[in-house]
Coordinates of C-alpha atoms in Angstrom, one line a residue:
C2 CA 130.8 77.2 104.5
H3 CA 127.1 76.5 103.3
H4 CA 126.4 80.6 103.5
C5 CA 129.0 81.1 100.7
K6 CA 127.8 78.9 98.2
S7 CA 125.4 81.3 97.2
K8 CA 126.2 83.5 93.6
S9 CA 128.9 86.3 95.1
A10 CA 127.8 90.1 94.6
S11 CA 129.2 92.1 91.4
A12 CA 132.2 94.3 93.4
P13 CA 133.0 97.6 91.7
T14 CA 136.2 98.1 89.3
D15 CA 138.7 99.3 92.2
T16 CA 138.3 97.1 94.8
S17 CA 140.9 98.6 96.5
K18 CA 138.8 100.8 98.1
I19 CA 136.1 98.2 99.1
H20 CA 136.5 97.7 102.8
Y21 CA 134.6 94.1 102.9
E22 CA 132.4 93.4 106.4
K23 CA 134.0 91.0 108.4
F24 CA 131.7 88.9 111.2
W25 CA 134.2 85.9 113.3
L26 CA 131.3 83.1 113.1
Y27 CA 132.5 83.8 109.3
R28 CA 135.7 84.2 109.2
H29 CA 136.0 80.8 107.1
C30 CA 134.0 82.0 104.4
S31 CA 136.3 81.4 101.5
S32 CA 134.1 84.1 99.4
V33 CA 135.1 87.6 100.4
Q34 CA 131.8 89.5 98.5
Q35 CA 129.6 86.1 100.4
R36 CA 131.3 87.2 104.0
D37 CA 130.6 91.1 103.6
R38 CA 126.7 90.1 102.8
Q39 CA 126.5 87.3 105.6
A40 CA 128.5 90.1 108.0
Q41 CA 126.9 93.1 106.9
K42 CA 122.7 90.8 108.0
A43 CA 124.9 89.6 111.6
G44 CA 125.6 93.6 112.2
Q45 CA 121.9 94.5 111.1
L46 CA 120.7 92.3 113.5
F47 CA 122.8 92.9 116.5
S48 CA 122.3 96.1 116.5
G49 CA 118.5 95.8 115.9
L50 CA 118.7 94.3 119.4
L51 CA 120.2 96.8 121.0
A52 CA 117.7 98.8 119.8
M53 CA 114.9 97.2 121.1
N54 CA 116.9 96.4 124.4
V55 CA 117.4 99.8 125.4
V56 CA 113.3 100.5 123.5
F57 CA 112.4 97.6 126.1
L58 CA 113.8 98.6 128.6
G59 CA 112.5 102.6 128.3
S60 CA 109.3 101.9 127.6
A61 CA 108.9 100.2 130.7
F62 CA 110.3 102.9 132.9
I63 CA 107.7 105.2 131.6
S64 CA 104.7 102.8 132.0
S65 CA 106.4 102.4 135.8
M66 CA 106.2 105.8 136.2
I67 CA 102.7 106.1 134.5
F68 CA 101.5 103.0 136.5
N69 CA 103.2 103.1 140.0
K70 CA 104.7 107.7 140.5
V71 CA 105.9 106.2 143.5
A72 CA 108.2 103.9 142.6
I73 CA 109.5 105.3 139.3
T74 CA 109.1 109.2 139.2
L75 CA 109.4 111.6 135.8
A76 CA 112.7 112.3 137.2
D77 CA 114.2 108.6 137.1
V78 CA 112.3 109.0 133.5
W79 CA 114.4 112.1 132.9
I80 CA 117.7 110.5 134.1
L81 CA 118.1 107.6 132.3
L82 CA 117.4 109.5 129.1
S83 CA 119.7 112.0 129.7
I84 CA 122.1 109.0 129.8
L85 CA 121.2 107.8 126.2
K86 CA 121.0 111.1 125.3
V87 CA 125.2 111.5 125.8
L88 CA 126.2 107.8 125.0
C89 CA 124.1 109.1 121.3
L90 CA 126.2 113.1 121.4
F91 CA 130.2 110.8 122.3
W92 CA 128.8 109.0 119.5
I93 CA 127.9 111.0 116.6
I94 CA 130.5 113.6 117.2
Y95 CA 133.2 110.2 116.9
Y96 CA 131.0 110.0 114.0
L97 CA 132.2 113.5 112.9
L98 CA 135.4 114.5 113.5
G99 CA 136.9 109.8 113.7
T100 CA 134.1 107.7 111.5
S101 CA 133.3 110.0 108.5
Q102 CA 137.0 111.4 108.1
Q103 CA 138.8 107.9 108.0
P104 CA 140.5 107.2 103.8
H105 CA 137.4 106.3 101.3
A106 CA 134.7 106.0 104.1
V107 CA 132.3 107.7 102.3
L108 CA 132.3 105.9 98.7
Y109 CA 129.1 106.3 97.9
R110 CA 126.2 108.6 99.1
D111 CA 122.3 107.8 98.4
S112 CA 120.8 110.1 96.5
H113 CA 117.0 109.5 97.3
A114 CA 117.6 109.8 100.5
G115 CA 117.7 112.9 103.5
A116 CA 115.1 115.1 100.7
I117 CA 115.4 119.1 101.3
W118 CA 112.2 118.6 102.7
I119 CA 112.9 116.1 105.4
R120 CA 116.0 118.0 106.0
G121 CA 113.8 120.5 106.0
S122 CA 111.1 118.9 108.6
V123 CA 114.6 118.3 111.4
L124 CA 115.5 121.9 110.9
L125 CA 112.0 123.2 111.6
F126 CA 110.9 121.1 114.1
G127 CA 113.9 120.8 115.7
S128 CA 113.6 124.5 116.2
C129 CA 110.8 124.8 117.9
S130 CA 111.9 121.8 120.2
I131 CA 115.1 123.6 121.1
L132 CA 112.2 127.0 121.4
L133 CA 109.9 124.2 123.8
N134 CA 113.7 123.5 126.3
V135 CA 114.5 127.3 126.6
F136 CA 110.6 127.3 127.9
Q137 CA 110.7 124.5 129.8
I138 CA 114.0 125.6 131.6
G139 CA 112.8 129.1 132.3
Y140 CA 109.4 127.8 133.6
S141 CA 111.2 126.0 135.9
T142 CA 113.8 128.5 136.8
I143 CA 110.8 130.7 138.3
L144 CA 109.8 127.6 140.5
I145 CA 112.6 126.7 141.3
H146 CA 111.4 126.1 145.2
C147 CA 109.1 124.2 144.2
K148 CA 111.2 122.0 140.8
S149 CA 114.1 118.9 140.6
R150 CA 117.2 120.6 139.2
V151 CA 116.6 117.4 136.9
E152 CA 114.0 119.3 135.1
I153 CA 116.3 122.2 134.3
V154 CA 119.0 120.1 133.3
F155 CA 117.3 117.5 131.6
P156 CA 116.8 119.9 128.8
S157 CA 119.5 121.8 128.8
I158 CA 120.6 118.3 127.6
G159 CA 118.3 118.5 125.4
I160 CA 119.5 121.3 124.0
L161 CA 122.3 119.9 123.1
F162 CA 121.9 116.6 122.4
I163 CA 118.3 117.9 118.9
C164 CA 120.9 120.9 117.8
T165 CA 123.7 118.2 117.3
Q166 CA 121.7 115.3 116.1
A167 CA 120.1 118.7 113.2
Y168 CA 123.4 118.9 112.6
F169 CA 124.3 115.2 111.5
L170 CA 120.8 115.5 109.8
W171 CA 121.7 117.4 107.7
H172 CA 125.3 116.8 106.2
H173 CA 125.6 113.1 106.7
S174 CA 121.7 111.9 106.1
K175 CA 122.7 110.5 102.5
D176 CA 126.1 108.8 103.8
C177 CA 126.9 105.0 102.8
I178 CA 129.4 104.6 105.4
Q179 CA 131.5 101.8 104.3
V180 CA 134.0 102.3 107.5
Q181 CA 133.9 101.0 110.9
H182 CA 130.3 98.8 109.5
N183 CA 129.0 97.1 113.4
L184 CA 129.6 100.4 115.7
T185 CA 127.9 102.9 112.8
R186 CA 125.2 100.5 113.1
C187 CA 124.9 99.7 117.3
G188 CA 125.2 103.9 116.6
L189 CA 122.3 104.5 114.6
M190 CA 120.4 102.3 116.7
L191 CA 120.8 103.7 120.0
T192 CA 119.8 107.1 118.6
I193 CA 117.2 105.5 116.9
A194 CA 115.7 104.0 120.2
T195 CA 116.5 107.2 122.1
N196 CA 114.6 109.0 119.6
L197 CA 111.7 106.7 119.8
L198 CA 112.0 106.4 123.9
L199 CA 111.6 110.6 123.4
W200 CA 108.6 110.1 121.7
L201 CA 106.3 108.4 123.8
L202 CA 107.2 110.2 126.5
A203 CA 106.2 113.0 124.9
V204 CA 102.9 111.3 123.5
T205 CA 102.3 110.3 127.5
N206 CA 103.1 113.6 128.8
D207 CA 100.5 115.3 126.5
T208 CA 98.2 113.0 127.1
L209 CA 98.2 114.3 131.1
H210 CA 98.4 118.4 129.3
V211 CA 95.1 117.4 127.5
E212 CA 93.5 115.7 130.5
I213 CA 94.8 118.5 133.1
E214 CA 92.5 121.1 130.4
S215 CA 89.4 118.7 130.2
Q216 CA 88.8 117.9 133.3
L217 CA 89.1 121.4 134.2
R218 CA 86.8 122.5 131.2
E219 CA 84.6 119.9 133.3
V220 CA 85.0 121.6 136.5
E221 CA 84.4 125.0 134.6
R222 CA 81.2 123.8 133.1
R223 CA 79.6 123.0 137.0
F224 CA 80.9 125.7 138.4
A225 CA 80.3 128.3 136.0
G226 CA 80.2 131.7 137.8
K227 CA 82.2 130.0 140.2
A228 CA 86.2 131.1 139.4
P229 CA 87.6 127.9 138.3
P230 CA 90.7 126.1 140.4
S231 CA 93.8 126.8 138.4
P232 CA 95.1 125.0 136.3
L233 CA 98.5 125.6 136.8
H234 CA 99.4 122.8 139.9
C235 CA 102.3 121.0 139.6
C236 CA 103.3 117.2 141.4
N237 CA 100.5 117.7 143.8
E238 CA 101.3 120.3 145.5
T239 CA 98.3 123.2 144.6
T240 CA 99.0 126.1 145.9
L241 CA 103.0 125.9 146.4
C242 CA 104.0 125.3 142.9
T243 CA 101.7 127.2 140.4
C244 CA 103.2 130.1 139.2
P245 CA 103.1 133.5 140.0
N246 CA 100.9 136.8 138.9
M247 CA 104.1 137.4 136.4
T248 CA 103.8 137.7 132.3
I249 CA 106.8 136.6 131.2
C250 CA 105.7 132.9 133.1
K251 CA 102.5 132.9 131.9
V252 CA 104.4 133.4 128.6
F253 CA 106.6 130.8 129.0
Q254 CA 104.1 128.5 130.7
K255 CA 101.7 129.1 127.1
G256 CA 104.7 128.9 124.6
Y257 CA 105.4 125.5 125.8
I258 CA 101.8 123.6 125.4
L259 CA 102.1 125.1 122.2
L260 CA 105.4 123.2 120.6
Y261 CA 104.7 120.1 122.2
P262 CA 103.8 118.6 119.0
F263 CA 106.8 119.7 117.2
N264 CA 109.1 117.8 119.6
T265 CA 107.2 114.1 118.5
E266 CA 107.3 115.6 115.1
Y267 CA 111.3 115.9 115.6
C268 CA 111.5 112.4 117.2
L269 CA 109.8 110.8 114.4
V270 CA 111.4 112.7 111.5
C271 CA 114.8 111.9 112.6
S272 CA 113.6 107.7 113.8
S273 CA 113.4 107.6 110.0
V274 CA 115.9 109.1 108.0
L275 CA 118.4 108.1 110.9
Y276 CA 116.4 104.4 109.7
V277 CA 117.2 105.1 105.9
M278 CA 121.2 105.6 106.9
W279 CA 121.4 102.7 108.9
K280 CA 119.9 100.4 105.4
N281 CA 123.4 102.2 103.8
V282 CA 125.5 101.5 105.7
G283 CA 127.6 99.1 104.2
R284 CA 126.5 99.2 101.0
R285 CA 127.3 99.9 97.5
I286 CA 124.8 101.8 95.1
S287 CA 126.6 100.7 91.3
P288 CA 126.9 103.8 88.5
H289 CA 123.4 102.4 86.7
Q290 CA 121.4 103.6 90.1
I291 CA 122.6 107.0 90.3
P292 CA 120.6 108.7 88.5
H293 CA 122.1 111.1 85.4
T294 CA 119.2 114.3 85.9
K295 CA 117.2 115.0 89.5
P296 CA 114.0 116.4 88.9
K297 CA 113.7 120.1 90.1
F298 CA 110.0 121.3 91.4
K299 CA 109.1 123.6 89.3
L300 CA 105.0 125.7 89.5
Q301 CA 104.8 125.8 86.1
G302 CA 102.2 123.4 83.8
V303 CA 99.6 123.3 87.1
V304 CA 96.5 125.5 87.8
F305 CA 93.6 124.5 88.6
G306 CA 95.7 122.4 91.4
P307 CA 97.0 125.4 93.1
L308 CA 93.8 127.2 93.1
L309 CA 91.2 124.3 95.0
G310 CA 94.0 124.0 97.2
T311 CA 94.3 127.5 98.2
S312 CA 91.1 128.0 98.5
A313 CA 90.8 124.5 100.6
V314 CA 93.9 126.2 102.8
I315 CA 91.9 129.7 103.4
I316 CA 89.1 127.6 104.3
G317 CA 90.8 125.3 107.0
A318 CA 91.9 128.2 108.5
C319 CA 89.3 130.3 109.1
V320 CA 87.4 126.7 110.2
F321 CA 90.0 126.3 112.2
M322 CA 90.2 130.1 114.0
M323 CA 86.8 129.7 114.2
Y324 CA 86.6 126.4 116.4
Q325 CA 89.6 127.4 118.8
I326 CA 88.3 130.3 119.9
Q327 CA 84.7 128.6 120.8
V328 CA 86.2 125.3 122.3
T329 CA 88.5 127.3 124.4
S330 CA 85.5 129.3 125.9
L331 CA 83.6 128.1 129.1
V332 CA 80.3 126.5 127.3
P333 CA 82.0 124.8 123.1
S334 CA 78.4 126.0 120.6
R335 CA 77.5 122.4 119.4
Q336 CA 77.7 124.1 116.1
V337 CA 81.6 124.9 115.5
F338 CA 81.3 120.8 115.9
V339 CA 78.5 121.2 113.4
I340 CA 81.2 123.4 111.2
Y341 CA 84.2 121.3 111.1
Y342 CA 83.0 118.0 110.4
S343 CA 81.1 120.0 107.7
Y344 CA 84.5 121.7 106.4
Y345 CA 86.4 117.4 106.7
I346 CA 82.7 116.3 104.8
V347 CA 83.8 118.0 101.9
L348 CA 86.8 117.7 101.1
L349 CA 87.6 114.8 102.1
P350 CA 85.6 113.1 99.3
L351 CA 87.1 116.1 96.6
M352 CA 90.5 114.5 98.1
S353 CA 89.2 110.9 97.1
V354 CA 88.5 110.9 94.5
G355 CA 90.8 112.3 93.2
A356 CA 93.7 109.5 94.7
V357 CA 91.6 107.8 92.4
I358 CA 91.8 109.9 89.0
G359 CA 95.5 109.6 90.0
T360 CA 95.4 106.5 90.7
I361 CA 93.9 105.4 86.9
I362 CA 96.2 107.2 85.4
H363 CA 98.8 106.0 86.6
A364 CA 97.3 102.6 85.2
L365 CA 97.1 103.9 81.9
E366 CA 100.3 105.3 81.9
K367 CA 103.3 103.1 80.0
K368 CA 105.6 103.8 82.7
E369 CA 107.3 100.6 84.5
L370 CA 107.4 99.4 87.3
D371 CA 111.5 100.3 89.3
T372 CA 111.8 97.4 90.7
L373 CA 115.8 98.1 91.7
K374 CA 116.8 98.4 95.2
N375 CA 116.4 101.5 97.4
P376 CA 116.2 102.2 101.5
T377 CA 114.8 105.0 101.2
R378 CA 111.4 104.5 99.4
S379 CA 110.8 101.2 101.2
L380 CA 110.7 103.2 104.6
D381 CA 108.0 105.8 102.9
V382 CA 105.6 103.0 102.0
V383 CA 105.6 101.1 106.0
L384 CA 105.9 104.8 107.3
L385 CA 102.3 105.9 105.0
M386 CA 101.1 102.7 105.6
G387 CA 101.5 102.2 109.3
A388 CA 101.1 106.1 109.9
A389 CA 97.8 105.7 108.6
L390 CA 97.0 103.2 110.6
G391 CA 96.8 105.8 114.2
Q392 CA 93.6 107.3 111.8
I393 CA 92.3 104.6 110.5
G394 CA 92.8 102.8 113.7
M395 CA 90.8 106.0 115.4
S396 CA 88.1 105.7 112.8
Y397 CA 86.6 102.5 113.7
F398 CA 86.4 102.5 117.0
S399 CA 84.6 105.7 116.4
I400 CA 82.7 104.5 114.1
V401 CA 82.0 102.0 116.7
A402 CA 80.7 104.4 119.5
L403 CA 78.2 106.3 117.3
V404 CA 76.4 103.5 115.3
A405 CA 76.0 102.0 119.0
T406 CA 74.7 105.7 120.7
D407 CA 72.9 107.3 118.7
P408 CA 73.9 107.9 114.7
R409 CA 70.5 110.2 114.3
D410 CA 71.4 112.6 116.1
L411 CA 72.5 115.2 113.3
L412 CA 76.6 115.6 115.2
N413 CA 76.7 111.9 116.0
S414 CA 75.8 111.6 111.8
L415 CA 78.3 114.0 110.5
A416 CA 80.9 112.6 113.6
L417 CA 79.8 109.5 111.9
S418 CA 80.0 110.3 108.0
Y419 CA 83.4 111.8 108.5
S420 CA 85.2 108.8 110.2
V421 CA 84.0 106.3 107.5
L422 CA 85.0 109.4 104.7
L423 CA 88.7 109.5 106.2
I424 CA 89.1 105.6 105.8
F425 CA 88.6 105.8 102.9
Q426 CA 90.4 109.1 101.7
N427 CA 92.9 107.4 103.9
I428 CA 93.1 104.1 101.9
T429 CA 92.8 105.6 98.3
Q430 CA 95.9 108.3 99.5
N431 CA 98.3 105.7 100.2
V432 CA 97.7 103.6 96.8
F433 CA 97.9 106.7 94.4
V434 CA 101.3 108.2 96.5
I435 CA 102.3 104.6 97.1
D436 CA 101.7 103.8 92.8
G437 CA 103.7 107.0 92.1
L438 CA 106.8 106.8 94.3
H439 CA 107.0 102.8 92.2
R440 CA 107.2 104.5 88.7
R441 CA 109.9 104.4 86.8
R442 CA 111.2 107.8 85.8
T443 CA 111.2 108.7 81.8
P444 CA 112.8 110.6 80.2
P445 CA 110.8 114.1 78.9
G446 CA 109.7 113.2 75.2
K447 CA 109.8 115.9 72.1
E448 CA 107.2 118.2 73.3
E449 CA 109.6 119.0 76.9
D450 CA 112.8 119.1 74.0
T451 CA 110.7 121.8 72.2
K452 CA 109.0 123.1 75.3
E453 CA 112.1 123.6 77.0
E454 CA 114.6 125.3 73.8
W455 CA 111.6 127.3 74.1
N456 CA 111.9 128.7 77.1
R457 CA 115.4 129.2 76.3
E458 CA 114.9 131.4 73.6
A459 CA 112.3 132.9 76.3
Y460 CA 114.5 133.9 78.2
S461 CA 117.6 134.7 76.4
Q462 CA 115.5 137.2 75.2
R463 CA 115.0 138.6 78.4
R464 CA 118.0 140.7 78.5
V465 CA 116.0 144.1 77.6
S466 CA 115.9 147.3 79.3
V467 CA 113.2 148.5 82.2
L468 CA 111.2 150.2 80.1
E469 CA 109.9 147.2 78.4
L470 CA 108.4 145.9 80.9
G471 CA 105.2 145.1 80.4
Q472 CA 106.8 143.1 77.2
E473 CA 108.3 141.0 79.8
I474 CA 105.6 140.4 81.7
R475 CA 103.1 139.4 79.0
K476 CA 105.9 136.9 77.9
A477 CA 106.3 135.0 81.1
S478 CA 102.7 134.8 80.9
L479 CA 102.7 132.9 77.3
S480 CA 105.6 131.1 78.8
Y481 CA 103.4 129.7 81.4
I482 CA 100.3 128.9 79.3
H483 CA 102.6 127.3 76.5
T484 CA 104.1 125.0 79.0
Y485 CA 101.4 123.9 80.2
S486 CA 99.6 123.4 76.7
H487 CA 102.8 121.3 76.1
L488 CA 102.6 118.4 78.8
S489 CA 100.9 115.6 78.1
W490 CA 97.0 115.5 79.6
K491 CA 97.8 112.4 81.8
R492 CA 101.5 114.3 83.6
R493 CA 99.0 117.5 83.7
V494 CA 96.3 115.7 85.5
L495 CA 98.5 113.6 88.1
R496 CA 100.6 117.5 88.3
E497 CA 97.2 119.1 89.4
I498 CA 95.8 116.7 91.9
S499 CA 99.3 116.2 93.1
F500 CA 99.7 119.8 94.2
F501 CA 95.9 119.7 95.0
L502 CA 96.4 116.9 98.0
V503 CA 99.3 118.6 99.3
L504 CA 97.6 121.6 100.2
C505 CA 95.3 119.6 101.3
N506 CA 97.7 117.8 103.5
I507 CA 98.7 120.4 104.6
I508 CA 95.8 122.3 105.8
L509 CA 94.8 119.2 107.3
W510 CA 98.0 118.6 109.5
V511 CA 98.0 122.8 110.6
M512 CA 94.4 121.7 111.9
P513 CA 95.2 118.7 114.9
T514 CA 98.9 119.3 115.4
F515 CA 98.2 123.2 116.6
G516 CA 94.9 121.9 118.9
A517 CA 91.9 121.5 116.5
H518 CA 91.2 117.5 118.7
P519 CA 87.4 117.0 117.8
L520 CA 87.5 113.5 118.5
F521 CA 88.7 114.3 122.6
E522 CA 86.9 117.4 122.8
N523 CA 83.0 116.9 121.3
G524 CA 83.1 114.0 124.6
M525 CA 80.4 111.3 122.4
E526 CA 83.8 108.5 122.2
R527 CA 84.9 109.6 125.7
S528 CA 81.5 108.5 127.4
F529 CA 81.0 106.2 125.3
Y530 CA 84.4 103.7 126.4
G531 CA 85.4 105.9 129.0
Y532 CA 88.1 108.4 129.7
S533 CA 90.9 107.4 130.1
T534 CA 90.5 104.3 127.3
W535 CA 88.8 106.9 125.0
F536 CA 92.7 108.7 125.7
V537 CA 94.7 106.4 125.5
I538 CA 93.3 105.8 122.3
V539 CA 93.0 109.1 120.5
N540 CA 96.7 110.0 122.2
F541 CA 98.5 107.6 120.6
G542 CA 96.2 107.7 117.4
L543 CA 96.7 111.3 117.2
P544 CA 100.3 111.5 116.4
L545 CA 100.4 109.0 113.6
G546 CA 97.9 110.4 112.5
V547 CA 100.0 113.9 112.0
F548 CA 102.7 112.2 111.6
Y549 CA 101.2 111.1 107.8
R550 CA 99.4 114.3 107.0
M551 CA 103.8 115.6 107.0
H552 CA 104.7 112.2 105.1
S553 CA 102.1 112.1 102.4
V554 CA 103.2 115.8 101.8
G555 CA 106.5 114.6 100.9
G556 CA 105.3 111.2 98.8
L557 CA 102.8 113.3 96.8
L558 CA 105.7 116.5 96.0
E559 CA 107.6 113.3 94.6
V560 CA 104.8 111.8 93.2
Y561 CA 104.3 116.1 91.5
V562 CA 108.0 116.3 90.4
T563 CA 108.4 112.9 89.4
A564 CA 105.3 113.4 86.7

């Protein structure tokens, strides 16, 4: 067998516990290790083909619903997704109760996979998605006289799916499963495909919501002083399906709209975690790949990064609240767009300069590049590069529209500067984060050892009476100053920059997530490209931009911890 000619992979010492993969195409291979390797590739190929077909089928349904609402309705799409969710639930339950309980099923666990911030994001966004489904059930129940029962069944299945998947990812995201390889791969890929289709449907539905709101705002501007049409119509049934004059109905609807962006983020985060699990199926980790000491997040050794970052967050929160108040009024003020763009024009260059300085310091360091196989890091790089394309793509479309119209106008000039700076900031931050993720972790030097001994000595002296509390506070302050002074200047600057960028990316994640969308609200690009075309660009680029900011926070925290 020509597949068996390459060198065999090294196996662990206790081979009795290893379940080597088998595949009928490679049953004649004489080498067990090579047969295992070829079977692993075949299993990945077939499970990938399964996911591809499911995604194409679901995308065809969703596209048909958008372009031909008579033949394929939203209820049809919900039925298809409900079937996929039920299949995923059956597999997850089988994995929890059957596959993972078999002898020697999980011999290895990937220490890099399922970081606490990733699993925390799954729980946070999952909780918001559950609340979203509760609001949808409550809203549909109140309007049961004009809504389909599918609109109650679908979110009910969604709640069960979210809870089960969140539990599964929290406890098993690090698994390197060694049994039932192909079934596990197919189950993971089916779940990934289902999450991607849910994300696609969420983006589509969000597009329809924002489109209705924007059209109503245009009507209100034209007929100022007259009662605007109600935004609560659904299914083209005008007065037959409007929210009654009940406070609970208003709460359900407003909560549904507010929580909608979290559902898109939940689907993307789950897909990324499931992909790492899929890559880890059948993976055997050698002892030298297991880190002996795992670095922990400590706030010691940074001063200017938290100060500057906190200032950026506070100012950004004020700008965001001003923007939301003004843009939801009958006639949004032009000044609020000037303030919004000005905030970005000041912040983005600072972030870019910090990322460039950090990249230069990485180049000056003597740390070697970590070339070991790491599926989590590889996925992080792909997600950073791919998600950045959302903001970069929107920025280039915006640049073309603004240059072709009137770039000398104040608002157009600010929007143009914003788009150019956003592209540069995305590129420089990606280079800094990716370079930092590939730096090998080195043990601390003598200065670090001295610092640890000093901290242990200070800790032992803290067992004192309450009367000496003032002296203890003074000692804690001295400990912080001592830690800061004992860090080498390169590590100190890297930690300052990383922490500053973490806080900046958090506020840049919060603003678009909770409704700040100036690229659509200002109307400049919309009038150039046309309503429908620009809406498609924004609603596919914006969720990627939000996901990019959230994922950058995780990468920057990793750079901060390892600095």
